[in-house]
Structures are given as structure tokens and as C-alpha cells.
mmCIF file of C-alpha atoms and ligand atoms in Angstrom:
data_model
loop_
_atom_site.group_PDB
_atom_site.id
_atom_site.type_symbol
_atom_site.label_atom_id
_atom_site.label_comp_id
_atom_site.label_asym_id
_atom_site.label_seq_id
_atom_site.Cartn_x
_atom_site.Cartn_y
_atom_site.Cartn_z
ATOM 1 C CA MET A 76 10.129 -22.206 -10.715
ATOM 2 C CA SER A 77 12.431 -20.684 -8.134
ATOM 3 C CA PRO A 78 11.375 -17.559 -6.697
ATOM 4 C CA ALA A 79 14.513 -15.771 -7.908
ATOM 5 C CA ASN A 80 13.214 -16.134 -11.330
ATOM 6 C CA ASP A 81 9.760 -15.120 -10.678
ATOM 7 C CA GLN A 82 9.614 -11.383 -11.341
ATOM 8 C CA ALA A 83 6.104 -10.415 -10.377
ATOM 9 C CA ASN A 84 4.486 -13.037 -7.911
ATOM 10 C CA TYR A 85 5.743 -11.558 -4.862
ATOM 11 C CA LEU A 86 4.642 -8.579 -2.649
ATOM 12 C CA ASP A 87 6.581 -7.003 0.212
ATOM 13 C CA GLY A 88 6.822 -6.878 3.776
ATOM 14 C CA ASN A 89 3.820 -4.668 3.951
ATOM 15 C CA ALA A 90 1.469 -7.195 3.024
ATOM 16 C CA ALA A 91 2.377 -9.137 5.547
ATOM 17 C CA ALA A 92 1.206 -6.566 8.288
ATOM 18 C CA GLY A 93 -2.175 -7.999 8.682
ATOM 19 C CA ALA A 94 -1.448 -11.492 9.460
ATOM 20 C CA LEU A 95 1.290 -10.673 11.817
ATOM 21 C CA SER A 96 -0.833 -7.973 13.857
ATOM 22 C CA GLU A 97 -2.939 -11.024 14.903
ATOM 23 C CA LEU A 98 0.071 -12.625 16.602
ATOM 24 C CA PHE A 99 2.216 -9.437 17.685
ATOM 25 C CA ALA A 100 0.982 -6.063 19.435
ATOM 26 C CA VAL A 101 3.718 -4.319 17.785
ATOM 27 C CA ASP A 102 4.044 -3.610 13.933
ATOM 28 C CA LEU A 103 6.673 -5.507 12.646
ATOM 29 C CA THR A 104 6.734 -4.105 9.055
ATOM 30 C CA ALA A 105 8.988 -1.277 10.379
ATOM 31 C CA ALA A 106 11.245 -3.623 12.641
ATOM 32 C CA THR A 107 14.933 -4.198 11.328
ATOM 33 C CA ALA A 108 15.226 -7.689 10.582
ATOM 34 C CA GLN A 109 18.672 -9.437 10.112
ATOM 35 C CA CYS A 110 18.703 -12.547 7.801
ATOM 36 C CA ASN A 111 20.267 -15.689 9.397
ATOM 37 C CA GLY A 112 21.410 -16.701 5.976
ATOM 38 C CA CYS A 113 23.546 -14.083 4.508
ATOM 39 C CA GLY A 114 23.514 -11.469 7.594
ATOM 40 C CA LYS A 115 21.983 -8.782 5.662
ATOM 41 C CA THR A 116 19.890 -6.295 7.604
ATOM 42 C CA ALA A 117 16.983 -4.404 6.526
ATOM 43 C CA VAL A 118 13.431 -3.199 7.262
ATOM 44 C CA PHE A 119 11.203 -6.201 7.228
ATOM 45 C CA ALA A 120 8.959 -4.092 5.042
ATOM 46 C CA GLU A 121 11.439 -4.731 2.215
ATOM 47 C CA ALA A 122 11.318 -8.700 2.554
ATOM 48 C CA ARG A 123 9.777 -10.654 -0.257
ATOM 49 C CA VAL A 124 6.708 -11.960 0.686
ATOM 50 C CA TYR A 125 5.113 -14.784 -1.085
ATOM 51 C CA VAL A 126 1.289 -15.277 -0.336
ATOM 52 C CA ASP A 127 0.457 -18.096 -2.674
ATOM 53 C CA ALA A 128 2.207 -20.671 -0.956
ATOM 54 C CA PRO A 129 0.257 -22.275 1.757
ATOM 55 C CA GLY A 130 0.212 -19.414 4.324
ATOM 56 C CA MET A 131 2.570 -16.689 4.021
ATOM 57 C CA VAL A 132 6.275 -16.790 3.285
ATOM 58 C CA ALA A 133 8.832 -14.082 3.729
ATOM 59 C CA ARG A 134 12.232 -14.239 1.960
ATOM 60 C CA CYS A 135 15.285 -12.129 2.364
ATOM 61 C CA ASN A 136 15.562 -9.996 -0.682
ATOM 62 C CA GLY A 137 19.307 -10.457 -0.669
ATOM 63 C CA CYS A 138 19.776 -14.106 -0.773
ATOM 64 C CA GLU A 139 16.311 -15.270 -1.066
ATOM 65 C CA ALA A 140 16.452 -17.550 2.108
ATOM 66 C CA VAL A 141 13.083 -17.975 4.037
ATOM 67 C CA LEU A 142 13.092 -15.627 7.011
ATOM 68 C CA LEU A 143 9.673 -16.303 8.437
ATOM 69 C CA ARG A 144 6.471 -18.360 7.622
ATOM 70 C CA VAL A 145 3.132 -18.044 9.140
ATOM 71 C CA VAL A 146 0.457 -20.680 8.509
ATOM 72 C CA SER A 147 -2.905 -20.695 9.830
ATOM 73 C CA THR A 148 -5.322 -23.669 10.191
ATOM 74 C CA PRO A 149 -9.048 -23.193 11.655
ATOM 75 C CA ASP A 150 -7.712 -24.002 15.202
ATOM 76 C CA ASN A 151 -3.973 -22.608 15.129
ATOM 77 C CA THR A 152 -1.431 -20.525 13.864
ATOM 78 C CA TYR A 153 1.991 -21.851 13.122
ATOM 79 C CA LEU A 154 5.031 -19.114 13.058
ATOM 80 C CA ASP A 155 8.090 -20.291 11.904
ATOM 81 C CA LEU A 156 10.964 -17.712 12.569
ATOM 82 C CA ARG A 157 13.738 -19.782 12.071
ATOM 83 C CA GLY A 158 15.404 -17.412 9.224
ATOM 84 C CA LEU A 159 15.770 -14.618 11.408
ATOM 85 C CA THR A 160 18.845 -13.889 13.539
ATOM 86 C CA TYR A 161 17.014 -10.948 15.095
ATOM 87 C CA LEU A 162 13.898 -8.346 14.967
ATOM 88 C CA ARG A 163 14.770 -4.860 16.263
ATOM 89 C CA VAL A 164 11.634 -2.809 17.365
ATOM 90 C CA PRO A 165 12.071 0.912 18.641
ATOM 91 C CA ASN A 166 10.695 1.322 21.735
ATOM 92 C CA PRO A 167 7.688 3.763 21.971
ATOM 93 C CA MET B 1229 -4.443 9.171 16.067
ATOM 94 C CA GLU B 1230 -2.780 8.739 19.766
ATOM 95 C CA ARG B 1231 -4.791 5.693 19.943
ATOM 96 C CA THR B 1232 -2.999 3.847 17.288
ATOM 97 C CA ALA B 1233 -0.101 3.780 19.659
ATOM 98 C CA ILE B 1234 -1.837 1.545 21.957
ATOM 99 C CA ARG B 1235 -0.467 -2.048 21.768
ATOM 100 C CA ARG B 1236 -2.730 -4.577 20.812
ATOM 101 C CA ARG B 1237 -3.226 -7.584 18.776
ATOM 102 C CA LEU B 1238 -5.701 -7.141 16.131
ATOM 103 C CA MET B 1239 -8.745 -9.073 15.325
ATOM 104 C CA TRP B 1240 -11.051 -9.334 12.428
ATOM 105 C CA GLN B 1241 -14.256 -6.955 12.716
ATOM 106 C CA VAL B 1242 -17.205 -6.134 10.846
ATOM 107 C CA ALA B 1243 -17.538 -2.707 9.086
ATOM 108 C CA THR B 1244 -20.500 -1.637 7.309
ATOM 109 C CA VAL B 1245 -20.573 0.033 3.751
ATOM 110 C CA THR B 1246 -22.079 3.451 3.836
ATOM 111 C CA ASP B 1247 -21.533 4.432 0.451
ATOM 112 C CA VAL B 1248 -19.750 3.457 -2.807
ATOM 113 C CA ARG B 1249 -18.683 5.831 -5.601
ATOM 114 C CA ARG B 1250 -17.387 5.246 -8.864
ATOM 115 C CA GLU B 1251 -13.873 6.732 -9.729
ATOM 116 C CA THR B 1252 -13.083 5.195 -13.450
ATOM 117 C CA GLU B 1253 -14.545 2.553 -15.555
ATOM 118 C CA THR B 1254 -12.847 0.093 -13.378
ATOM 119 C CA ALA B 1255 -12.280 1.574 -10.010
ATOM 120 C CA ARG B 1256 -14.542 2.210 -7.089
ATOM 121 C CA THR B 1257 -14.267 4.055 -3.730
ATOM 122 C CA ILE B 1258 -15.806 2.427 -0.686
ATOM 123 C CA VAL B 1259 -16.789 4.181 2.115
ATOM 124 C CA LEU B 1260 -16.875 2.260 5.414
ATOM 125 C CA ASP B 1261 -18.178 2.782 8.919
ATOM 126 C CA VAL B 1262 -16.087 1.004 11.297
ATOM 127 C CA PRO B 1263 -17.191 0.619 14.970
ATOM 128 C CA ASP B 1264 -14.613 2.145 17.241
ATOM 129 C CA TRP B 1265 -11.955 2.868 14.412
ATOM 130 C CA PRO B 1266 -8.636 3.932 16.407
ATOM 131 C CA GLY B 1267 -7.598 6.436 13.717
ATOM 132 C CA HIS B 1268 -4.746 5.531 11.271
ATOM 133 C CA LEU B 1269 -1.704 7.016 9.543
ATOM 134 C CA ALA B 1270 -1.664 7.977 5.825
ATOM 135 C CA GLY B 1271 -0.214 5.162 3.981
ATOM 136 C CA GLN B 1272 -1.421 2.175 6.251
ATOM 137 C CA HIS B 1273 -3.852 -0.432 4.766
ATOM 138 C CA LEU B 1274 -6.176 -3.037 6.029
ATOM 139 C CA ASP B 1275 -7.065 -6.530 4.967
ATOM 140 C CA VAL B 1276 -10.501 -7.382 3.764
ATOM 141 C CA ARG B 1277 -11.853 -10.853 4.037
ATOM 142 C CA LEU B 1278 -14.620 -12.460 2.095
ATOM 143 C CA THR B 1279 -16.236 -15.815 3.047
ATOM 144 C CA ALA B 1280 -18.237 -17.861 0.642
ATOM 145 C CA GLU B 1281 -21.495 -19.719 1.714
ATOM 146 C CA ASP B 1282 -19.545 -23.109 1.803
ATOM 147 C CA GLY B 1283 -16.893 -21.442 4.037
ATOM 148 C CA TYR B 1284 -14.211 -20.726 1.634
ATOM 149 C CA ARG B 1285 -12.394 -17.641 2.396
ATOM 150 C CA ALA B 1286 -10.133 -15.075 0.588
ATOM 151 C CA SER B 1287 -8.349 -12.048 1.917
ATOM 152 C CA ARG B 1288 -6.655 -9.042 0.221
ATOM 153 C CA SER B 1289 -5.050 -5.975 1.548
ATOM 154 C CA TYR B 1290 -6.376 -2.310 0.390
ATOM 155 C CA SER B 1291 -4.762 0.906 1.238
ATOM 156 C CA ILE B 1292 -6.670 3.500 3.189
ATOM 157 C CA ALA B 1293 -7.449 6.415 0.824
ATOM 158 C CA SER B 1294 -8.770 8.841 3.228
ATOM 159 C CA ALA B 1295 -6.310 10.954 5.747
ATOM 160 C CA TRP B 1296 -6.778 10.709 9.555
ATOM 161 C CA PRO B 1297 -7.290 12.953 10.992
ATOM 162 C CA GLY B 1298 -8.906 15.328 8.791
ATOM 163 C CA SER B 1299 -12.418 16.569 7.757
ATOM 164 C CA ASP B 1300 -12.471 14.732 4.683
ATOM 165 C CA SER B 1301 -13.436 11.480 6.284
ATOM 166 C CA GLY B 1302 -15.237 12.265 9.394
ATOM 167 C CA SER B 1303 -15.543 9.187 11.473
ATOM 168 C CA THR B 1304 -15.389 6.915 8.374
ATOM 169 C CA ILE B 1305 -12.795 5.716 6.393
ATOM 170 C CA GLU B 1306 -12.545 5.098 2.289
ATOM 171 C CA LEU B 1307 -10.803 2.586 0.195
ATOM 172 C CA THR B 1308 -10.368 2.583 -3.372
ATOM 173 C CA VAL B 1309 -10.442 -0.819 -5.234
ATOM 174 C CA GLU B 1310 -9.590 -1.327 -9.234
ATOM 175 C CA ARG B 1311 -11.141 -4.140 -10.599
ATOM 176 C CA LEU B 1312 -8.795 -7.035 -12.130
ATOM 177 C CA PRO B 1313 -10.216 -9.071 -14.839
ATOM 178 C CA ASP B 1314 -10.499 -12.707 -13.550
ATOM 179 C CA GLY B 1315 -9.391 -11.559 -9.759
ATOM 180 C CA GLU B 1316 -11.269 -13.279 -7.024
ATOM 181 C CA VAL B 1317 -11.893 -10.420 -4.504
ATOM 182 C CA SER B 1318 -11.634 -7.191 -6.641
ATOM 183 C CA PRO B 1319 -14.823 -8.034 -8.774
ATOM 184 C CA TYR B 1320 -16.789 -8.323 -5.877
ATOM 185 C CA LEU B 1321 -15.734 -5.250 -4.057
ATOM 186 C CA VAL B 1322 -16.147 -3.343 -7.361
ATOM 187 C CA ASP B 1323 -19.308 -4.485 -8.917
ATOM 188 C CA VAL B 1324 -21.497 -6.265 -6.137
ATOM 189 C CA LEU B 1325 -20.863 -4.618 -2.707
ATOM 190 C CA LYS B 1326 -23.322 -1.976 -2.254
ATOM 191 C CA ALA B 1327 -24.412 0.580 0.471
ATOM 192 C CA GLY B 1328 -25.561 -1.228 3.853
ATOM 193 C CA ASP B 1329 -23.480 -4.474 3.366
ATOM 194 C CA PRO B 1330 -21.304 -5.694 5.930
ATOM 195 C CA LEU B 1331 -17.396 -6.006 5.147
ATOM 196 C CA GLU B 1332 -14.983 -8.212 7.214
ATOM 197 C CA ILE B 1333 -11.780 -6.248 7.884
ATOM 198 C CA ARG B 1334 -8.685 -6.186 9.972
ATOM 199 C CA GLY B 1335 -6.587 -2.874 10.476
ATOM 200 C CA PRO B 1336 -5.129 -0.548 10.394
ATOM 201 C CA VAL B 1337 -2.059 -2.174 9.722
ATOM 202 C CA GLY B 1338 1.629 -1.339 8.317
ATOM 203 C CA GLY B 1339 4.100 1.147 9.847
ATOM 204 C CA TRP B 1340 6.803 1.397 7.412
ATOM 205 C CA PHE B 1341 4.999 2.686 4.287
ATOM 206 C CA VAL B 1342 3.360 6.069 5.916
ATOM 207 C CA TRP B 1343 3.996 9.550 6.245
ATOM 208 C CA LYS B 1344 3.658 11.478 9.400
ATOM 209 C CA PRO B 1345 3.092 15.480 8.985
ATOM 210 C CA GLU B 1346 5.991 15.806 11.555
ATOM 211 C CA GLN B 1347 8.363 14.069 9.268
ATOM 212 C CA GLU B 1348 11.138 16.236 8.184
ATOM 213 C CA GLY B 1349 11.963 17.029 4.410
ATOM 214 C CA PRO B 1350 10.252 16.979 1.170
ATOM 215 C CA VAL B 1351 8.199 14.158 0.191
ATOM 216 C CA GLN B 1352 8.206 12.461 -3.455
ATOM 217 C CA LEU B 1353 5.299 10.253 -4.189
ATOM 218 C CA ILE B 1354 5.260 7.903 -7.184
ATOM 219 C CA GLY B 1355 2.285 5.901 -8.079
ATOM 220 C CA GLY B 1356 1.162 3.366 -10.803
ATOM 221 C CA GLY B 1357 -2.505 2.737 -11.307
ATOM 222 C CA SER B 1358 -4.268 2.256 -7.962
ATOM 223 C CA GLY B 1359 -0.845 2.617 -6.320
ATOM 224 C CA VAL B 1360 -2.025 6.169 -6.010
ATOM 225 C CA VAL B 1361 -4.461 5.186 -3.074
ATOM 226 C CA PRO B 1362 -2.093 5.408 -0.126
ATOM 227 C CA LEU B 1363 -0.288 8.361 -1.881
ATOM 228 C CA ARG B 1364 -3.646 10.131 -2.046
ATOM 229 C CA ALA B 1365 -3.984 9.457 1.751
ATOM 230 C CA MET B 1366 -0.568 11.339 2.280
ATOM 231 C CA LEU B 1367 -1.761 14.095 0.185
ATOM 232 C CA ARG B 1368 -4.814 14.480 1.997
ATOM 233 C CA ALA B 1369 -2.893 14.248 5.759
ATOM 234 C CA HIS B 1370 -0.563 17.043 4.252
ATOM 235 C CA ALA B 1371 -3.625 19.222 3.387
ATOM 236 C CA ALA B 1372 -5.520 18.378 6.661
ATOM 237 C CA ALA B 1373 -2.207 19.023 8.691
ATOM 238 C CA GLY B 1374 -1.671 22.491 7.117
ATOM 239 C CA SER B 1375 1.803 21.173 6.212
ATOM 240 C CA THR B 1376 4.022 23.467 4.144
ATOM 241 C CA THR B 1377 6.469 20.591 3.409
ATOM 242 C CA PRO B 1378 6.963 20.225 -0.436
ATOM 243 C CA MET B 1379 5.321 17.262 -1.830
ATOM 244 C CA ARG B 1380 5.265 16.060 -5.207
ATOM 245 C CA LEU B 1381 3.300 13.145 -6.870
ATOM 246 C CA LEU B 1382 4.285 11.439 -10.074
ATOM 247 C CA TYR B 1383 1.296 9.409 -11.080
ATOM 248 C CA SER B 1384 1.464 7.020 -13.985
ATOM 249 C CA VAL B 1385 -1.744 5.846 -15.666
ATOM 250 C CA ARG B 1386 -2.545 4.314 -18.887
ATOM 251 C CA ARG B 1387 -4.970 6.944 -20.188
ATOM 252 C CA PRO B 1388 -6.529 10.000 -19.189
ATOM 253 C CA ASP B 1389 -9.876 8.225 -18.077
ATOM 254 C CA ALA B 1390 -7.761 5.984 -15.952
ATOM 255 C CA VAL B 1391 -7.022 8.710 -13.446
ATOM 256 C CA ILE B 1392 -8.509 7.709 -9.980
ATOM 257 C CA TYR B 1393 -9.577 11.165 -7.899
ATOM 258 C CA VAL B 1394 -9.066 13.379 -11.058
ATOM 259 C CA SER B 1395 -10.963 16.233 -9.047
ATOM 260 C CA ASP B 1396 -9.473 15.499 -6.013
ATOM 261 C CA LEU B 1397 -5.949 15.508 -7.193
ATOM 262 C CA LYS B 1398 -6.653 18.884 -9.007
ATOM 263 C CA GLU B 1399 -7.764 20.577 -5.855
ATOM 264 C CA LEU B 1400 -5.027 19.338 -4.030
ATOM 265 C CA ALA B 1401 -2.485 20.376 -6.655
ATOM 266 C CA GLY B 1402 -3.869 24.160 -6.169
ATOM 267 C CA SER B 1403 -1.726 24.432 -3.046
ATOM 268 C CA ASP B 1404 1.693 26.172 -3.383
ATOM 269 C CA ASP B 1405 3.377 23.096 -1.564
ATOM 270 C CA VAL B 1406 2.111 20.282 -3.864
ATOM 271 C CA ASP B 1407 3.102 19.322 -7.324
ATOM 272 C CA VAL B 1408 1.057 16.784 -9.500
ATOM 273 C CA ARG B 1409 2.265 15.360 -12.701
ATOM 274 C CA LEU B 1410 0.815 12.811 -14.700
ATOM 275 C CA VAL B 1411 2.571 10.330 -16.980
ATOM 276 C CA TYR B 1412 0.430 8.544 -19.417
ATOM 277 C CA THR B 1413 1.764 5.090 -20.949
ATOM 278 C CA ARG B 1414 -0.796 4.403 -23.757
ATOM 279 C CA GLU B 1415 -2.644 7.573 -24.511
ATOM 280 C CA ALA B 1416 -2.243 10.968 -23.353
ATOM 281 C CA PRO B 1417 -5.039 13.959 -23.503
ATOM 282 C CA ALA B 1418 -4.735 16.762 -26.152
ATOM 283 C CA GLY B 1419 -1.912 19.189 -25.306
ATOM 284 C CA GLU B 1420 0.264 16.497 -23.578
ATOM 285 C CA PRO B 1421 2.634 15.236 -26.108
ATOM 286 C CA ARG B 1422 4.480 12.673 -24.218
ATOM 287 C CA VAL B 1423 3.255 9.016 -24.006
ATOM 288 C CA GLY B 1424 5.348 6.575 -22.303
ATOM 289 C CA ARG B 1425 6.433 5.056 -18.909
ATOM 290 C CA ILE B 1426 8.193 6.647 -16.321
ATOM 291 C CA ASP B 1427 11.799 6.725 -17.203
ATOM 292 C CA ALA B 1428 15.225 8.309 -16.213
ATOM 293 C CA GLU B 1429 14.488 11.404 -17.836
ATOM 294 C CA THR B 1430 10.988 11.510 -16.308
ATOM 295 C CA ILE B 1431 12.644 11.152 -13.053
ATOM 296 C CA ALA B 1432 15.316 13.817 -13.699
ATOM 297 C CA GLN B 1433 12.788 16.347 -14.681
ATOM 298 C CA HIS B 1434 10.111 15.960 -12.332
ATOM 299 C CA ALA B 1435 11.250 14.233 -9.065
ATOM 300 C CA PHE B 1436 13.268 15.989 -6.229
ATOM 301 C CA LYS B 1437 17.077 15.721 -6.687
ATOM 302 C CA PRO B 1438 18.900 13.131 -4.419
ATOM 303 C CA ALA B 1439 20.665 16.364 -2.916
ATOM 304 C CA ASP B 1440 17.047 17.534 -1.627
ATOM 305 C CA GLY B 1441 16.902 14.798 0.879
ATOM 306 C CA ALA B 1442 13.401 13.878 0.172
ATOM 307 C CA THR B 1443 11.828 10.531 1.281
ATOM 308 C CA THR B 1444 10.340 8.827 -1.784
ATOM 309 C CA TYR B 1445 7.255 6.538 -1.527
ATOM 310 C CA VAL B 1446 6.548 4.104 -4.605
ATOM 311 C CA CYS B 1447 3.684 2.199 -5.042
ATOM 312 C CA GLY B 1448 1.788 0.142 -7.551
ATOM 313 C CA PRO B 1449 2.159 -3.197 -9.313
ATOM 314 C CA THR B 1450 5.409 -4.922 -8.220
ATOM 315 C CA PRO B 1451 6.911 -4.720 -11.666
ATOM 316 C CA PHE B 1452 6.296 -0.755 -11.752
ATOM 317 C CA VAL B 1453 7.607 -0.644 -8.318
ATOM 318 C CA GLU B 1454 10.881 -2.227 -9.193
ATOM 319 C CA ALA B 1455 11.401 -0.310 -12.138
ATOM 320 C CA VAL B 1456 11.042 3.082 -10.580
ATOM 321 C CA ALA B 1457 13.063 1.930 -7.401
ATOM 322 C CA ASP B 1458 15.955 0.830 -9.713
ATOM 323 C CA LEU B 1459 15.651 4.241 -11.618
ATOM 324 C CA LEU B 1460 15.718 6.233 -8.578
ATOM 325 C CA VAL B 1461 18.783 4.221 -7.381
ATOM 326 C CA ALA B 1462 20.520 4.626 -10.749
ATOM 327 C CA ALA B 1463 20.001 8.500 -10.550
ATOM 328 C CA GLY B 1464 21.722 8.690 -7.342
ATOM 329 C CA HIS B 1465 18.980 8.450 -4.838
ATOM 330 C CA ASP B 1466 19.751 6.992 -1.439
ATOM 331 C CA PRO B 1467 17.889 3.355 -1.337
ATOM 332 C CA ALA B 1468 17.417 4.121 2.711
ATOM 333 C CA GLN B 1469 15.351 7.113 1.539
ATOM 334 C CA VAL B 1470 13.027 4.933 -0.954
ATOM 335 C CA ARG B 1471 10.107 3.194 0.392
ATOM 336 C CA THR B 1472 8.139 0.937 -1.685
ATOM 337 C CA GLU B 1473 4.659 -0.834 -1.517
ATOM 338 C CA ARG B 1474 4.183 -3.788 -3.927
ATOM 339 C CA PHE B 1475 0.436 -4.333 -4.915
ATOM 340 C CA GLY B 1476 1.166 -7.578 -6.677
HETATM 341 C C1 LIG C 413 -0.454 -3.468 1.103
HETATM 342 C C2 LIG C 413 -1.292 -3.639 0.000
HETATM 343 C C3 LIG C 413 -2.227 -2.768 -0.259
HETATM 344 C C4 LIG C 413 -2.921 -2.693 -1.608
HETATM 345 N N1 LIG C 413 -3.847 -1.751 -1.515
HETATM 346 C C5 LIG C 413 -4.558 -1.831 -2.887
HETATM 347 C C6 LIG C 413 -5.594 -0.851 -3.175
HETATM 348 O O1 LIG C 413 -5.665 0.334 -2.296
HETATM 349 N N2 LIG C 413 -6.357 -0.825 -4.378
HETATM 350 C C7 LIG C 413 -6.582 -2.058 -5.015
HETATM 351 O O2 LIG C 413 -7.261 -2.004 -6.075
HETATM 352 N N3 LIG C 413 -5.575 -2.748 -4.828
HETATM 353 C C8 LIG C 413 -4.630 -2.914 -3.835
HETATM 354 N N4 LIG C 413 -3.874 -3.873 -3.515
HETATM 355 C C9 LIG C 413 -3.939 -5.021 -4.419
HETATM 356 C C10 LIG C 413 -5.071 -6.273 -3.578
HETATM 357 O O3 LIG C 413 -4.704 -6.596 -2.327
HETATM 358 C C11 LIG C 413 -5.356 -7.268 -4.553
HETATM 359 O O4 LIG C 413 -4.318 -7.949 -4.889
HETATM 360 C C12 LIG C 413 -6.137 -7.085 -5.813
HETATM 361 O O5 LIG C 413 -7.410 -6.357 -5.462
HETATM 362 C C13 LIG C 413 -6.343 -8.061 -6.646
HETATM 363 O O6 LIG C 413 -7.393 -8.945 -6.014
HETATM 364 P P1 LIG C 413 -8.037 -10.131 -6.658
HETATM 365 O O7 LIG C 413 -8.493 -11.210 -5.763
HETATM 366 O O8 LIG C 413 -9.051 -9.413 -7.336
HETATM 367 O O9 LIG C 413 -7.259 -10.862 -7.701
HETATM 368 P P2 LIG C 413 -6.596 -12.419 -7.836
HETATM 369 O O10 LIG C 413 -7.668 -13.293 -7.503
HETATM 370 O O11 LIG C 413 -5.707 -12.139 -6.519
HETATM 371 O O12 LIG C 413 -6.078 -12.419 -8.903
HETATM 372 C C14 LIG C 413 -5.089 -11.696 -9.505
HETATM 373 C C15 LIG C 413 -4.499 -12.353 -10.410
HETATM 374 O O13 LIG C 413 -5.105 -11.661 -11.554
HETATM 375 C C16 LIG C 413 -4.143 -11.449 -12.810
HETATM 376 N N5 LIG C 413 -3.851 -10.264 -12.823
HETATM 377 C C17 LIG C 413 -3.023 -9.335 -12.163
HETATM 378 N N6 LIG C 413 -3.071 -8.198 -12.469
HETATM 379 C C18 LIG C 413 -3.636 -7.946 -13.586
HETATM 380 C C19 LIG C 413 -3.977 -7.312 -14.614
HETATM 381 N N7 LIG C 413 -3.708 -6.041 -14.434
HETATM 382 N N8 LIG C 413 -4.683 -7.588 -15.498
HETATM 383 C C20 LIG C 413 -4.989 -8.636 -15.845
HETATM 384 N N9 LIG C 413 -4.887 -9.842 -15.085
HETATM 385 C C21 LIG C 413 -4.037 -9.511 -13.952
HETATM 386 C C22 LIG C 413 -3.142 -12.180 -12.343
HETATM 387 O O14 LIG C 413 -3.091 -13.611 -12.966
HETATM 388 C C23 LIG C 413 -3.027 -12.486 -10.873
HETATM 389 O O15 LIG C 413 -2.653 -13.706 -10.380
HETATM 390 C C24 LIG C 413 -3.035 -3.895 -2.403
HETATM 391 C C25 LIG C 413 -2.119 -4.925 -1.934
HETATM 392 C C26 LIG C 413 -1.202 -4.838 -0.947
HETATM 393 C C27 LIG C 413 -0.323 -5.807 -0.946
HETATM 394 ZN ZN1 LIG C 414 19.544 -13.215 3.368
#
């Protein structure tokens, strides 16, 4: 089933906060993210996060393109950021 | 609270359960002592990880129910977990975990679905089921900070005995600046004629108006959050002022 037709199996960017906090020292859920697919700019917390996939996948809530993927193995964590044009994080 | 600003990468750590408290038939509050807890913001959550004897691991997110700073939690933090039938993690947390047990956690995390006392403007909270947990932390933070910012809670529950934090909410609603409104979807207590989901009329009647400039926090099961966010936007609320958190 395509994620677009599946109403309730996704969470939002908030659910990715823990996994991302192991990789980044700043909170990325409040960061502004631009989708490389459709150009939509939104707070990362508004992305659709799927945790059922192997690892975690965040998709644009405008066009469903993959923004970010995090996969952990016992030895390594793979971070795939190809769907993001940029992430904007406010300076403290 | 200041120390949350310190930039650091988070790792899993072991907390100790100091107390468990039954809230409803299916929900329980777990009190945790976390060594060197850096403090948190109202609305943040943490991840809980369970490891089976064969090494199989499952992790889930849980909102922090207690406010920080505040006298309600001392140096400990509270989670409230609702048991899902056939769930992997929640039945263990609700039925098995007991005082004295260790629990692996990672947090606090999340910087978007949070309310800070210094934030401007009224606050509308809308929760469904266990989605009231982070909202309760915001109500507690509001009380702890002595904030006079108007704060309203619209809380959707199936029936009266499913209300989490009953006495707590009553106490908080005693403040002039806080309004608590319950919406019953299946069964209402005597004297409460309306049974049904939050709809356009409920929003129009009980929520702040678009012109009030409130920040709205919506939390609960994914279908609930979608429905309420759509109703708010249809009623003219600025989508940028509506923050959502989906529990799944
Ligand atoms: C940021 C965040 C914060 C959260 N905070 C809280 C919190 O404070 N308190 C809390 O209790 N939960 C919270 N959750 C939800 C929590 O993370 C878990 O998803 C929940 O406890 C279920 O986990 P589980 O392992 O028991 O169920 P899983 O093993 O994950 O099973 C879920 C499955 O149960 C079934 N199911 C789902 N809902 C129902 C239902 N209502 N009735 C019957 N079957 C159902 C579905 O088949 C679903 O696939 C939060 C989630 C997020 C993302
Ligand atoms: Zn897109």
C-alpha cells in the first residue's frame, strides 16, 4: 500500500526526535526543512514519520517524497538525507 | 531548565521506577528517578526501550506528564501510559513494571511540541485519550510558573471512567486562567447531554477564536489529530499556529 493511501500508520517528526538526538546535538524537530522534491518548506515536526519500515523514514507531508532515513545496525547508524535541500536551525 | 540548552548528543540511560499509580482501568502513571536529569520543557517526551532476554529490542515514545520546573515532580519525572490491546510495549509498562525496576530511557527530546511560560498569547490544548499527557505537563507548567496566560483544554474521552488525571484536572481548572472542557464520545456522565466527537460546533463553542491569536496544541491518535487539525483550519485558524503531535 502506498503511504498516501494509508491513513493512520504514520507519526510525525516529533517521533523522530529521540533517534535524531543520538546523531545531532541540536533538536531537529523544530528545524525548518525544505523538501528537495516539491520545494515545500515546513517545520520538521510536521513531516510524516514511518517507524514500521526498517529503521525510520520521514516523508514530506506535501508530496510524500522521502526526506530523511535513519537505519541502525548493532555497529553503525546510517543517515540518508538526500530528500532535503536544507535544514535551518536557529542559533541559540 | 537552563541545562537543556547545553548542546549534547543523547544516549540511552537507566532510570529507576520509584512508584506506579493507577489512573484508569487501562492507564497508569509511572514515576521515574533519572540520574542527573537535565530538566525538560512541557510537551517534551522520551523514548523507552525494552530488551528481551534473547536481545530483541523495542522502543516507543512517551510524553513527560510532569512539569519542570515545579514542585509537583521534585527531582523525578512522570510518564502516563495507556495499555493497547495486543500492544508490544504498553502492556508491559502498565501491567508488569513495578517500583524498584530499572527502565532504559533516552530523553528529554522534542523542541517543537512544547509550551514555554514566556511564550506570548493564549493557549488552546486539544487532546484525545492519552494525548492529554503532554497537555497536562503544559497545564502543570502554567500553574508552576504562576502564568496568567489564558489556557484552555478540550479533552476528548470515550466515557467518564476513561478520564486520566480527573482530580488533577479539576484542581487545575480551579484557576481563573484555565478552562477545562470534556467531550465524551461514547457515554457521558449525568447532566452532560452531549455525546459525540469534537466537531466544528464544539470548536466554535469552546476553543479560542482565530482572532484571539492562540497557539493550539493538538495531541492524540493520528486520526484524531488529523480530524481536529482539519476542523481548526476550516474554522479559519492559521495552520502555522496549530502544533500537532501524533501518537499513532
Ligand atoms: C511523541 C510520542 C509521544 C507519545 N506519548 C505517549 C504517552 O504519553 N502515553 C501513551 O500511552 N502513549 C504515548 N505514545 C504512543 C506510544 O509511543 C506507543 O505507540 C503506544 O504505547 C503503543 O505501543 P505498544 O508497543 O503497546 O503497541 P504496538 O505493539 O506498537 O502496537 C500498536 C498496534 O496496536 C493496535 N492498536 C493501536 N491502537 C489501538 C487501539 N486503540 N485499540 C486496539 N488496537 C490498537 C494496532 O494494530 C497497532 O498497530 C506516544 C507516541 C509518540 C510518537
Ligand atoms: Zn515535498
